[in-house]
PDB file of C-alpha atoms in Angstrom:
ATOM      1  CA  UNK A 546      -0.318  -0.165  -0.038  1.00 47.00           C
ATOM      2  CA  UNK A 547       3.341   3.015   0.728  1.00 56.00           C
ATOM      3  CA  UNK A 548       3.954   2.617  -2.486  1.00 52.00           C
ATOM      4  CA  UNK A 549       0.951   2.882  -4.205  1.00 51.00           C
ATOM      5  CA  UNK A 550       0.629   5.963  -1.888  1.00 43.00           C
ATOM      6  CA  UNK A 551       4.437   7.307  -2.954  1.00 47.00           C
ATOM      7  CA  UNK A 552       2.806   6.810  -6.374  1.00 49.00           C
ATOM      8  CA  UNK A 553      -0.462   8.140  -6.646  1.00 45.00           C
ATOM      9  CA  UNK A 554       1.360  11.586  -4.686  1.00 43.00           C
ATOM     10  CA  UNK A 555       4.388  11.559  -7.481  1.00 45.00           C
ATOM     11  CA  UNK A 556       1.329  11.712 -10.117  1.00 44.00           C
ATOM     12  CA  UNK A 557      -0.843  14.274  -8.027  1.00 46.00           C
ATOM     13  CA  UNK A 558       2.139  16.000  -7.852  1.00 44.00           C
ATOM     14  CA  UNK A 559       2.907  16.294 -12.052  1.00 41.00           C
ATOM     15  CA  UNK A 560      -0.220  16.680 -13.012  1.00 42.00           C
ATOM     16  CA  UNK A 561      -0.191  20.122 -11.444  1.00 44.00           C
ATOM     17  CA  UNK A 562       2.657  21.059 -12.757  1.00 43.00           C
ATOM     18  CA  UNK A 563       1.815  20.114 -16.349  1.00 44.00           C
ATOM     19  CA  UNK A 564       0.883  23.521 -18.649  1.00 45.00           C
ATOM     20  CA  UNK A 565      -1.796  24.821 -18.660  1.00 42.00           C
ATOM     21  CA  UNK A 566      -2.140  23.700 -22.253  1.00 40.00           C
ATOM     22  CA  UNK A 567      -1.893  19.875 -21.055  1.00 42.00           C
ATOM     23  CA  UNK A 568      -4.623  20.069 -18.762  1.00 42.00           C
ATOM     24  CA  UNK A 569      -7.158  20.959 -20.255  1.00 47.00           C
ATOM     25  CA  UNK A 570      -6.634  24.770 -20.933  1.00 52.00           C
ATOM     26  CA  UNK A 571      -5.584  25.585 -24.906  1.00 60.00           C
ATOM     27  CA  UNK A 572      -3.653  28.963 -24.624  1.00 71.00           C
ATOM     28  CA  UNK A 573      -3.905  29.481 -28.655  1.00 90.00           C
ATOM     29  CA  UNK A 574      -1.058  31.432 -29.754  1.00 96.00           C
ATOM     30  CA  UNK A 575       1.740  30.857 -32.352  1.00 96.00           C
ATOM     31  CA  UNK A 576       4.062  32.109 -34.342  1.00 97.00           C
ATOM     32  CA  UNK A 577       4.858  31.440 -38.120  1.00 96.00           C
ATOM     33  CA  UNK A 578       7.253  32.760 -40.537  1.00 96.00           C
ATOM     34  CA  UNK A 579       5.688  34.069 -43.710  1.00 96.00           C
ATOM     35  CA  UNK A 580       8.203  34.732 -46.021  1.00 96.00           C
ATOM     36  CA  UNK A 581      12.246  34.241 -45.811  1.00 95.00           C
ATOM     37  CA  UNK A 582      14.509  36.789 -48.542  1.00 94.00           C
ATOM     38  CA  UNK A 583      17.690  35.518 -49.014  1.00 91.00           C
ATOM     39  CA  UNK A 584      17.665  37.483 -52.450  1.00 90.00           C
ATOM     40  CA  UNK A 585      16.541  40.775 -50.205  1.00 92.00           C
ATOM     41  CA  UNK A 586      17.602  39.990 -46.385  1.00 92.00           C
ATOM     42  CA  UNK A 587      15.372  39.877 -44.736  1.00 94.00           C
ATOM     43  CA  UNK A 588      11.571  37.545 -43.659  1.00 96.00           C
ATOM     44  CA  UNK A 589       7.951  38.248 -43.119  1.00 97.00           C
ATOM     45  CA  UNK A 590       6.844  36.941 -39.402  1.00 97.00           C
ATOM     46  CA  UNK A 591       3.112  36.563 -39.049  1.00 97.00           C
ATOM     47  CA  UNK A 592       2.463  36.023 -34.719  1.00 97.00           C
ATOM     48  CA  UNK A 593      -2.109  34.939 -33.639  1.00 97.00           C
ATOM     49  CA  UNK A 594      -3.515  34.949 -29.915  1.00 97.00           C
ATOM     50  CA  UNK A 595      -7.273  34.875 -29.353  1.00 96.00           C
ATOM     51  CA  UNK A 596      -8.630  35.580 -26.334  1.00 94.00           C
ATOM     52  CA  UNK A 597      -9.147  33.762 -23.006  1.00 93.00           C
ATOM     53  CA  UNK A 598     -12.269  33.874 -21.097  1.00 90.00           C
ATOM     54  CA  UNK A 599     -11.312  35.744 -18.262  1.00 91.00           C
ATOM     55  CA  UNK A 600      -9.046  37.768 -20.185  1.00 94.00           C
ATOM     56  CA  UNK A 601     -10.505  41.165 -21.302  1.00 95.00           C
ATOM     57  CA  UNK A 602      -6.999  42.363 -23.377  1.00 96.00           C
ATOM     58  CA  UNK A 603      -4.111  40.939 -25.473  1.00 97.00           C
ATOM     59  CA  UNK A 604      -0.810  42.109 -25.529  1.00 97.00           C
ATOM     60  CA  UNK A 605       2.927  40.165 -28.711  1.00 97.00           C
ATOM     61  CA  UNK A 606       6.173  41.047 -27.917  1.00 97.00           C
ATOM     62  CA  UNK A 607       8.586  40.663 -30.613  1.00 97.00           C
ATOM     63  CA  UNK A 608      12.455  39.314 -30.286  1.00 96.00           C
ATOM     64  CA  UNK A 609      14.583  38.703 -32.908  1.00 96.00           C
ATOM     65  CA  UNK A 610      16.840  36.173 -32.223  1.00 96.00           C
ATOM     66  CA  UNK A 611      20.378  35.412 -34.508  1.00 94.00           C
ATOM     67  CA  UNK A 612      21.913  32.515 -34.992  1.00 90.00           C
ATOM     68  CA  UNK A 613      25.417  32.365 -36.178  1.00 67.00           C
ATOM     69  CA  UNK A 614      26.991  28.725 -35.336  1.00 71.00           C
ATOM     70  CA  UNK A 615      28.920  30.193 -32.268  1.00 72.00           C
ATOM     71  CA  UNK A 616      26.513  30.658 -29.135  1.00 79.00           C
ATOM     72  CA  UNK A 617      23.319  29.229 -30.058  1.00 86.00           C
ATOM     73  CA  UNK A 618      19.997  31.470 -30.872  1.00 92.00           C
ATOM     74  CA  UNK A 619      20.975  34.655 -29.637  1.00 93.00           C
ATOM     75  CA  UNK A 620      18.712  38.125 -29.072  1.00 93.00           C
ATOM     76  CA  UNK A 621      19.459  41.667 -31.558  1.00 91.00           C
ATOM     77  CA  UNK A 622      18.366  44.819 -31.113  1.00 88.00           C
ATOM     78  CA  UNK A 623      16.228  45.509 -34.356  1.00 83.00           C
ATOM     79  CA  UNK A 624      14.680  49.071 -34.354  1.00 80.00           C
ATOM     80  CA  UNK A 625      10.657  48.655 -33.443  1.00 80.00           C
ATOM     81  CA  UNK A 626      11.002  45.479 -31.811  1.00 88.00           C
ATOM     82  CA  UNK A 627      10.753  44.960 -28.172  1.00 83.00           C
ATOM     83  CA  UNK A 628       8.410  46.668 -27.913  1.00 92.00           C
ATOM     84  CA  UNK A 629       4.331  45.483 -26.712  1.00 95.00           C
ATOM     85  CA  UNK A 630       1.348  45.916 -29.570  1.00 95.00           C
ATOM     86  CA  UNK A 631      -2.010  46.180 -27.847  1.00 96.00           C
ATOM     87  CA  UNK A 632      -5.185  44.793 -28.942  1.00 96.00           C
ATOM     88  CA  UNK A 633      -7.754  46.323 -28.432  1.00 95.00           C
ATOM     89  CA  UNK A 634      -9.708  45.419 -25.347  1.00 94.00           C
ATOM     90  CA  UNK A 635     -12.510  42.801 -25.992  1.00 92.00           C
ATOM     91  CA  UNK A 636     -11.166  41.384 -28.825  1.00 93.00           C
ATOM     92  CA  UNK A 637     -12.142  38.238 -29.704  1.00 94.00           C
ATOM     93  CA  UNK A 638      -9.063  37.672 -32.442  1.00 95.00           C
ATOM     94  CA  UNK A 639      -5.186  39.375 -32.381  1.00 96.00           C
ATOM     95  CA  UNK A 640      -2.262  39.415 -34.537  1.00 97.00           C
ATOM     96  CA  UNK A 641       0.282  40.912 -35.674  1.00 96.00           C
ATOM     97  CA  UNK A 642       2.850  40.925 -38.707  1.00 97.00           C
ATOM     98  CA  UNK A 643       6.640  41.693 -38.140  1.00 96.00           C
ATOM     99  CA  UNK A 644       8.765  42.871 -41.089  1.00 95.00           C
ATOM    100  CA  UNK A 645      12.758  42.636 -40.476  1.00 94.00           C
ATOM    101  CA  UNK A 646      14.840  43.762 -42.698  1.00 93.00           C
ATOM    102  CA  UNK A 647      18.973  44.703 -43.017  1.00 92.00           C
ATOM    103  CA  UNK A 648      19.551  39.941 -42.334  1.00 92.00           C
ATOM    104  CA  UNK A 649      23.388  39.309 -42.325  1.00 90.00           C
ATOM    105  CA  UNK A 650      24.245  37.372 -44.719  1.00 87.00           C
ATOM    106  CA  UNK A 651      25.164  33.779 -43.232  1.00 84.00           C
ATOM    107  CA  UNK A 652      22.633  33.863 -40.175  1.00 89.00           C
ATOM    108  CA  UNK A 653      19.751  31.368 -38.865  1.00 93.00           C
ATOM    109  CA  UNK A 654      16.869  33.766 -37.518  1.00 95.00           C
ATOM    110  CA  UNK A 655      13.909  32.919 -36.587  1.00 96.00           C
ATOM    111  CA  UNK A 656      11.810  35.106 -33.886  1.00 97.00           C
ATOM    112  CA  UNK A 657      10.521  34.952 -29.910  1.00 97.00           C
ATOM    113  CA  UNK A 658       7.552  35.991 -29.383  1.00 97.00           C
ATOM    114  CA  UNK A 659       5.939  36.635 -25.985  1.00 97.00           C
ATOM    115  CA  UNK A 660       2.501  36.770 -25.392  1.00 98.00           C
ATOM    116  CA  UNK A 661       0.279  38.545 -22.321  1.00 97.00           C
ATOM    117  CA  UNK A 662      -3.248  37.705 -21.622  1.00 97.00           C
ATOM    118  CA  UNK A 663      -4.496  40.951 -19.780  1.00 96.00           C
ATOM    119  CA  UNK A 664      -8.018  41.806 -17.009  1.00 95.00           C
ATOM    120  CA  UNK A 665      -9.935  44.446 -16.805  1.00 94.00           C
ATOM    121  CA  UNK A 666      -8.108  45.605 -13.991  1.00 94.00           C
ATOM    122  CA  UNK A 667      -4.683  45.749 -16.606  1.00 93.00           C
ATOM    123  CA  UNK A 668      -3.602  42.343 -14.528  1.00 95.00           C
ATOM    124  CA  UNK A 669      -1.724  39.737 -16.448  1.00 96.00           C
ATOM    125  CA  UNK A 670      -3.994  36.974 -16.491  1.00 95.00           C
ATOM    126  CA  UNK A 671      -2.074  34.629 -18.267  1.00 96.00           C
ATOM    127  CA  UNK A 672       1.296  34.477 -20.064  1.00 96.00           C
ATOM    128  CA  UNK A 673       3.257  32.019 -22.576  1.00 96.00           C
ATOM    129  CA  UNK A 674       6.180  32.571 -25.851  1.00 96.00           C
ATOM    130  CA  UNK A 675       6.695  31.013 -27.930  1.00 97.00           C
ATOM    131  CA  UNK A 676       9.220  30.625 -31.517  1.00 96.00           C
ATOM    132  CA  UNK A 677       8.657  30.284 -34.874  1.00 97.00           C
ATOM    133  CA  UNK A 678      10.577  28.260 -37.164  1.00 96.00           C
ATOM    134  CA  UNK A 679      14.196  29.544 -38.879  1.00 94.00           C
ATOM    135  CA  UNK A 680      15.083  31.548 -41.770  1.00 94.00           C
ATOM    136  CA  UNK A 681      18.089  30.969 -43.499  1.00 91.00           C
ATOM    137  CA  UNK A 682      19.587  33.676 -44.544  1.00 89.00           C
ATOM    138  CA  UNK A 683      22.496  31.969 -46.435  1.00 80.00           C
ATOM    139  CA  UNK A 684      23.249  29.319 -49.501  1.00 72.00           C
ATOM    140  CA  UNK A 685      24.658  25.943 -49.075  1.00 67.00           C
ATOM    141  CA  UNK A 686      28.790  25.744 -49.760  1.00 67.00           C
ATOM    142  CA  UNK A 687      29.572  22.755 -52.554  1.00 72.00           C
ATOM    143  CA  UNK A 688      30.401  19.270 -50.049  1.00 75.00           C
ATOM    144  CA  UNK A 689      34.313  19.709 -51.030  1.00 76.00           C
ATOM    145  CA  UNK A 690      36.576  17.223 -50.959  1.00 81.00           C
ATOM    146  CA  UNK A 691      40.674  17.701 -51.091  1.00 81.00           C
ATOM    147  CA  UNK A 692      43.239  15.530 -52.697  1.00 83.00           C
ATOM    148  CA  UNK A 693      46.794  15.089 -53.652  1.00 85.00           C
ATOM    149  CA  UNK A 694      47.354  15.261 -57.184  1.00 83.00           C
ATOM    150  CA  UNK A 695      51.305  14.777 -56.044  1.00 79.00           C
ATOM    151  CA  UNK A 696      54.544  14.953 -53.570  1.00 74.00           C
TER     152      UNK A 696
END
């Protein structure tokens, strides 16, 4: 019996720590890469969220992430980003399209979006973070092999 009790307590603890999506309350928020142009060195990202029952307003913030092959994805400062885009009160769905230009060659970019749902009092009801798919700004190099022609 003590083993069953321990398993039940462990299971209850795990279920209590699951995110809202796994516990039946899905948080509809997503971001995707709409366009990735190597020729123009630009990308367009689209984020969308739906309201929750106890939320009055919504907001999202875009952060451009760059990976140059050294240390994973790192935030990049870009004009117009890092500002919260806010919905009007009572809106059922909120979406925003964010473009970035001047992307450096030989790097990979993705967009991180922070989503927030606010109550009528302005308190944060829920928050989530999502990342888009990657936007590669380089061409694959040929797979060359070296060989000795003479010595």
